[in-house]
Short mmCIF file of N, CA and C in Angstrom, two decimals:
data_model
loop_
_atom_site.label_atom_id
_atom_site.label_comp_id
_atom_site.label_asym_id
_atom_site.label_seq_id
_atom_site.Cartn_x
_atom_site.Cartn_y
_atom_site.Cartn_z
N GLN A 1 3.42 11.79 17.25
CA GLN A 1 3.69 10.21 17.34
C GLN A 1 4.46 10.32 15.47
N TYR A 2 5.29 9.25 15.01
CA TYR A 2 6.25 9.59 13.74
C TYR A 2 4.87 9.20 12.64
N THR A 3 4.05 8.23 13.00
CA THR A 3 3.13 8.27 11.26
C THR A 3 2.64 9.11 11.13
N ALA A 4 1.69 10.28 12.31
CA ALA A 4 0.95 11.36 12.27
C ALA A 4 1.43 12.37 11.59
N LEU A 5 3.16 12.36 12.29
CA LEU A 5 3.82 13.38 11.54
C LEU A 5 4.33 13.82 9.91
N VAL A 6 4.85 11.86 9.84
CA VAL A 6 4.85 11.60 8.24
C VAL A 6 3.40 11.94 7.23
N TYR A 7 2.38 11.54 8.08
CA TYR A 7 1.33 11.88 6.85
C TYR A 7 0.89 12.98 7.03
N CYS A 8 0.93 13.83 7.74
CA CYS A 8 0.64 15.63 7.90
C CYS A 8 1.57 16.31 6.75
N GLY A 9 2.60 15.59 7.19
CA GLY A 9 4.27 16.18 6.49
C GLY A 9 3.66 16.06 5.02
N THR A 10 3.57 14.81 4.39
CA THR A 10 3.09 14.42 3.00
C THR A 10 1.96 15.04 2.42
N ALA A 11 0.67 15.27 3.42
CA ALA A 11 -0.60 15.75 2.99
C ALA A 11 -0.03 17.37 2.56
N VAL A 12 0.43 18.05 3.58
CA VAL A 12 0.94 19.50 3.13
C VAL A 12 2.14 19.26 1.77
N LEU A 13 2.93 18.05 1.50
CA LEU A 13 3.43 18.69 0.40
C LEU A 13 2.74 18.09 -0.87
N LEU A 14 1.61 17.17 -0.71
CA LEU A 14 0.38 16.94 -1.59
C LEU A 14 -0.14 18.12 -2.04
N VAL A 15 -0.48 19.14 -1.18
CA VAL A 15 -1.41 20.28 -0.98
C VAL A 15 -0.34 21.06 -1.99
N ALA A 16 1.00 21.11 -1.62
CA ALA A 16 1.77 22.60 -2.35
C ALA A 16 1.85 21.96 -3.76
N ALA A 17 1.95 20.40 -4.20
CA ALA A 17 2.57 19.91 -5.37
C ALA A 17 0.78 20.75 -6.50
N THR A 18 0.02 20.10 -5.93
CA THR A 18 -1.54 20.44 -6.46
C THR A 18 -1.68 22.27 -6.62
N LEU A 19 -1.17 22.57 -5.52
CA LEU A 19 -1.21 23.99 -5.91
C LEU A 19 -0.34 24.63 -7.03
N LEU A 20 0.89 24.42 -6.76
CA LEU A 20 1.71 24.39 -8.05
C LEU A 20 1.71 24.01 -9.43
N ALA A 21 0.86 22.87 -9.26
CA ALA A 21 0.79 22.06 -10.77
C ALA A 21 -0.85 22.77 -11.38
N ARG A 22 -1.62 24.07 -10.30
CA ARG A 22 -2.35 24.65 -10.50
C ARG A 22 -3.91 23.63 -11.19
N GLU A 23 -3.84 22.11 -10.47
CA GLU A 23 -4.49 21.20 -10.49
C GLU A 23 -5.99 21.87 -9.98
N PRO A 24 -7.25 21.34 -9.89
CA PRO A 24 -8.40 22.21 -9.23
C PRO A 24 -8.58 20.91 -7.52
N PHE A 25 -8.92 21.45 -6.80
CA PHE A 25 -9.25 20.48 -5.69
C PHE A 25 -10.85 20.06 -5.72
N THR A 26 -11.72 20.95 -6.62
CA THR A 26 -12.94 20.47 -6.63
C THR A 26 -13.35 20.30 -8.14
N GLY A 27 -14.67 19.99 -8.29
CA GLY A 27 -15.43 19.88 -9.64
C GLY A 27 -15.45 18.01 -9.74
N TYR A 28 -15.03 17.29 -8.89
CA TYR A 28 -15.06 16.10 -9.25
C TYR A 28 -16.47 15.13 -8.65
N THR A 29 -16.59 14.16 -9.09
CA THR A 29 -17.96 14.02 -8.91
C THR A 29 -17.92 13.10 -7.15
N LEU A 30 -18.80 13.08 -6.51
CA LEU A 30 -19.05 12.14 -5.46
C LEU A 30 -18.16 11.07 -5.05
N GLY A 31 -18.58 10.01 -6.00
CA GLY A 31 -17.62 8.82 -6.33
C GLY A 31 -16.19 8.85 -6.28
N THR A 32 -15.57 10.03 -7.27
CA THR A 32 -14.36 10.43 -7.13
C THR A 32 -13.96 10.53 -5.73
N TYR A 33 -14.25 11.43 -5.11
CA TYR A 33 -14.10 11.95 -3.81
C TYR A 33 -14.16 10.73 -2.94
N GLY A 34 -15.03 9.79 -2.72
CA GLY A 34 -15.34 8.63 -1.96
C GLY A 34 -14.04 8.18 -2.17
N ALA A 35 -13.64 7.61 -3.52
CA ALA A 35 -12.26 6.87 -3.84
C ALA A 35 -11.18 7.36 -3.39
N ILE A 36 -11.29 8.70 -3.16
CA ILE A 36 -9.91 9.45 -2.80
C ILE A 36 -9.79 9.23 -1.09
N VAL A 37 -11.12 9.40 -0.78
CA VAL A 37 -11.17 8.71 0.62
C VAL A 37 -10.79 7.61 0.76
N LEU A 38 -11.12 6.48 0.38
CA LEU A 38 -10.78 5.43 0.82
C LEU A 38 -9.03 4.81 0.14
N LEU A 39 -8.95 5.70 -1.08
CA LEU A 39 -7.67 5.41 -1.05
C LEU A 39 -6.55 6.04 0.00
N ALA A 40 -7.08 7.05 0.65
CA ALA A 40 -5.76 7.50 1.77
C ALA A 40 -5.98 6.89 3.06
N LEU A 41 -7.60 6.42 3.50
CA LEU A 41 -7.78 5.28 4.66
C LEU A 41 -7.51 3.71 4.67
N ILE A 42 -7.44 3.36 3.58
CA ILE A 42 -7.15 1.81 3.20
C ILE A 42 -5.63 1.41 3.37
N PRO A 43 -5.30 2.08 2.02
CA PRO A 43 -3.75 1.53 1.77
C PRO A 43 -2.88 2.47 2.41
N GLN A 44 -3.08 3.97 2.57
CA GLN A 44 -2.36 4.37 3.69
C GLN A 44 -2.19 4.40 5.10
N VAL A 45 -3.56 5.07 5.74
CA VAL A 45 -3.53 4.81 6.87
C VAL A 45 -3.34 3.96 7.71
N LEU A 46 -4.14 2.69 7.05
CA LEU A 46 -4.20 1.59 7.51
C LEU A 46 -3.11 0.31 6.83
N GLY A 47 -3.02 0.49 5.76
CA GLY A 47 -1.78 -0.54 5.13
C GLY A 47 -0.11 -0.11 5.79
N HIS A 48 -0.05 1.37 5.32
CA HIS A 48 1.30 1.57 6.00
C HIS A 48 1.20 1.72 7.32
N SER A 49 0.74 1.98 8.21
CA SER A 49 0.55 1.95 9.05
C SER A 49 0.89 0.59 10.12
N ILE A 50 0.35 -0.09 9.39
CA ILE A 50 0.48 -1.78 9.65
C ILE A 50 1.94 -2.36 9.57
N PHE A 51 2.13 -1.66 8.28
CA PHE A 51 3.84 -2.10 8.09
C PHE A 51 4.97 -1.53 9.28
N ASN A 52 4.54 0.04 9.47
CA ASN A 52 5.26 0.67 10.96
C ASN A 52 5.25 -0.29 12.30
N TRP A 53 4.18 -0.50 12.52
CA TRP A 53 4.12 -1.43 13.89
C TRP A 53 4.62 -2.32 13.77
N SER A 54 4.45 -3.14 12.30
CA SER A 54 5.15 -4.45 12.05
C SER A 54 6.99 -4.49 12.61
N LEU A 55 7.29 -3.47 12.04
CA LEU A 55 8.88 -3.12 13.02
C LEU A 55 9.40 -3.32 13.84
N ALA A 56 8.38 -3.29 14.88
CA ALA A 56 8.53 -3.45 16.38
C ALA A 56 8.51 -4.95 16.68
N HIS A 57 7.80 -5.56 15.51
CA HIS A 57 7.82 -7.43 15.74
C HIS A 57 8.67 -8.34 14.96
N VAL A 58 8.96 -7.73 13.70
CA VAL A 58 9.59 -8.68 13.07
C VAL A 58 10.97 -7.67 12.35
N THR A 59 11.73 -8.21 11.73
CA THR A 59 12.83 -7.46 11.08
C THR A 59 12.27 -6.75 9.95
N GLY A 60 13.06 -5.57 9.77
CA GLY A 60 12.95 -4.80 8.58
C GLY A 60 13.51 -5.58 7.24
N THR A 61 13.82 -6.82 7.40
CA THR A 61 14.29 -7.37 6.02
C THR A 61 12.44 -8.24 5.70
N ALA A 62 12.07 -8.43 7.01
CA ALA A 62 10.71 -9.10 6.68
C ALA A 62 9.65 -8.53 6.27
N VAL A 63 9.50 -6.97 6.91
CA VAL A 63 8.70 -5.97 6.30
C VAL A 63 8.66 -5.51 5.01
N ALA A 64 10.28 -5.70 4.59
CA ALA A 64 10.66 -5.16 3.17
C ALA A 64 10.08 -6.22 2.22
N ILE A 65 10.34 -7.85 2.47
CA ILE A 65 9.87 -8.89 1.83
C ILE A 65 8.42 -9.09 1.58
N SER A 66 7.73 -8.51 2.71
CA SER A 66 6.09 -8.59 2.68
C SER A 66 5.64 -7.42 1.79
N VAL A 67 6.22 -6.53 1.66
CA VAL A 67 5.79 -5.37 0.73
C VAL A 67 5.66 -5.81 -0.52
N MET A 68 6.22 -6.91 -0.85
CA MET A 68 6.44 -7.72 -2.29
C MET A 68 4.79 -8.06 -2.88
N ALA A 69 4.13 -8.70 -1.80
CA ALA A 69 2.94 -8.77 -1.88
C ALA A 69 1.82 -8.05 -2.20
N GLU A 70 2.15 -6.77 -2.21
CA GLU A 70 1.84 -5.52 -2.34
C GLU A 70 0.39 -5.70 -3.88
N PRO A 71 1.28 -5.71 -4.70
CA PRO A 71 1.10 -5.54 -6.31
C PRO A 71 0.11 -7.01 -6.70
N VAL A 72 0.55 -8.08 -6.00
CA VAL A 72 -0.47 -9.11 -6.07
C VAL A 72 -1.81 -9.15 -5.57
N ILE A 73 -1.66 -8.47 -4.36
CA ILE A 73 -3.18 -8.49 -3.89
C ILE A 73 -4.19 -7.27 -4.26
N ALA A 74 -3.05 -6.20 -4.86
CA ALA A 74 -4.06 -4.80 -5.42
C ALA A 74 -4.20 -5.78 -6.92
N SER A 75 -4.02 -6.65 -7.40
CA SER A 75 -4.57 -7.16 -8.40
C SER A 75 -5.89 -8.21 -8.22
N LEU A 76 -5.68 -8.87 -7.26
CA LEU A 76 -6.59 -9.75 -6.91
C LEU A 76 -7.99 -8.78 -6.54
N LEU A 77 -7.78 -7.78 -5.77
CA LEU A 77 -8.80 -7.03 -5.31
C LEU A 77 -9.56 -6.12 -6.63
N ALA A 78 -8.78 -5.90 -7.42
CA ALA A 78 -8.91 -5.58 -8.85
C ALA A 78 -10.32 -6.53 -9.39
N ILE A 79 -10.53 -7.63 -8.95
CA ILE A 79 -11.44 -8.48 -9.55
C ILE A 79 -12.85 -8.10 -8.96
N PRO A 80 -12.93 -7.98 -7.68
CA PRO A 80 -14.18 -7.55 -7.08
C PRO A 80 -14.72 -6.15 -7.28
N ILE A 81 -13.76 -5.41 -7.36
CA ILE A 81 -14.26 -3.89 -7.15
C ILE A 81 -14.10 -3.14 -8.52
N LEU A 82 -12.97 -3.91 -9.47
CA LEU A 82 -13.15 -3.01 -10.71
C LEU A 82 -13.62 -4.21 -11.84
N GLY A 83 -13.80 -5.56 -11.80
CA GLY A 83 -14.53 -6.14 -12.73
C GLY A 83 -13.16 -6.50 -13.58
N GLU A 84 -12.11 -6.29 -13.24
CA GLU A 84 -10.82 -6.62 -13.91
C GLU A 84 -10.25 -7.86 -13.66
N PHE A 85 -10.12 -8.61 -14.49
CA PHE A 85 -8.81 -10.10 -14.53
C PHE A 85 -7.71 -10.03 -14.76
N PRO A 86 -6.88 -10.45 -14.05
CA PRO A 86 -5.33 -10.17 -14.47
C PRO A 86 -4.81 -11.10 -15.89
N ASN A 87 -4.33 -10.88 -16.72
CA ASN A 87 -4.17 -11.98 -17.99
C ASN A 87 -3.02 -12.94 -17.02
N ALA A 88 -2.73 -14.08 -17.82
CA ALA A 88 -1.61 -15.35 -17.61
C ALA A 88 -0.39 -14.82 -17.25
N THR A 89 0.33 -14.21 -18.09
CA THR A 89 1.47 -13.54 -17.36
C THR A 89 1.32 -12.90 -16.20
N SER A 90 0.16 -12.00 -16.06
CA SER A 90 0.41 -11.17 -14.48
C SER A 90 -0.25 -12.49 -13.59
N VAL A 91 -0.49 -13.58 -13.82
CA VAL A 91 -1.16 -14.34 -12.67
C VAL A 91 0.06 -15.18 -12.61
N GLY A 92 0.66 -15.67 -13.35
CA GLY A 92 2.34 -16.19 -13.50
C GLY A 92 3.37 -15.75 -12.46
N GLY A 93 3.36 -14.27 -12.88
CA GLY A 93 4.29 -13.23 -12.13
C GLY A 93 3.87 -13.45 -10.86
N GLY A 94 2.28 -13.35 -10.71
CA GLY A 94 1.85 -12.97 -9.10
C GLY A 94 2.49 -14.38 -8.36
N LEU A 95 2.23 -15.40 -8.78
CA LEU A 95 2.65 -16.95 -8.02
C LEU A 95 3.96 -16.87 -8.01
N ILE A 96 4.63 -16.21 -8.97
CA ILE A 96 6.34 -16.18 -8.83
C ILE A 96 6.63 -15.59 -7.59
N ILE A 97 6.04 -14.34 -7.27
CA ILE A 97 6.12 -13.36 -6.37
C ILE A 97 5.83 -14.18 -5.13
N LEU A 98 4.71 -14.58 -5.09
CA LEU A 98 4.24 -14.96 -3.96
C LEU A 98 5.27 -16.22 -2.92
N MET A 99 5.67 -17.19 -4.24
CA MET A 99 6.48 -18.55 -3.86
C MET A 99 8.07 -17.94 -3.75
N GLY A 100 8.47 -16.60 -4.07
CA GLY A 100 9.60 -16.16 -3.50
C GLY A 100 9.50 -15.52 -2.36
N ILE A 101 8.31 -15.08 -1.73
CA ILE A 101 7.72 -14.38 -0.83
C ILE A 101 8.03 -15.57 0.34
N TYR A 102 7.18 -16.67 0.27
CA TYR A 102 7.37 -17.83 0.57
C TYR A 102 8.68 -18.50 1.35
N LEU A 103 9.37 -18.66 0.33
CA LEU A 103 10.97 -19.38 0.28
C LEU A 103 11.39 -18.43 1.32
N ALA A 104 11.34 -16.87 1.16
CA ALA A 104 12.40 -15.78 1.71
C ALA A 104 11.89 -15.99 3.27
N MET A 105 10.44 -16.34 3.58
CA MET A 105 10.35 -16.09 4.64
C MET A 105 9.92 -17.24 5.58
N ARG A 106 10.37 -18.26 5.23
CA ARG A 106 10.16 -19.82 5.82
C ARG A 106 11.20 -19.73 7.00
N PRO A 107 12.43 -19.21 7.37
CA PRO A 107 12.96 -19.12 8.48
C PRO A 107 12.51 -18.41 9.54
N ALA A 108 12.35 -19.03 10.76
CA ALA A 108 11.75 -18.13 11.27
C ALA A 108 12.70 -16.90 12.00
N ASN A 109 14.07 -17.06 11.48
CA ASN A 109 14.80 -16.14 12.14
C ASN A 109 14.37 -14.36 12.09
N PHE A 110 13.15 -14.44 11.11
CA PHE A 110 12.89 -12.86 11.12
C PHE A 110 12.10 -12.36 12.38
N LEU A 111 11.84 -13.06 13.28
CA LEU A 111 11.06 -13.08 14.41
C LEU A 111 11.94 -12.04 15.69
N ARG A 112 11.64 -10.99 16.24
CA ARG A 112 12.29 -10.47 17.21
C ARG A 112 11.92 -11.18 18.56
#
């Protein structure tokens, strides 16, 4: 399957890059390893797999536009997870991004 091939290929490249950079794979806290696993599973496996799946149901343009919401969602998730709140400029920028997504996606001509 396409996603399995891509994810395995990128994993091999990341291991190679880590070895070339002589960075360690060990010595981190259990919490750090947990964060690495969650980052691999949630945004990568779940998030990008959903984008790939959605290409069978909507146009590539619709998927590309929806990807613009990622930083807004990440900023919202930083509030409960990290206790970090975006400043007013970031909130304003996020609102502009969401309005742009709404305006671009309003026409139903993106559905297949």
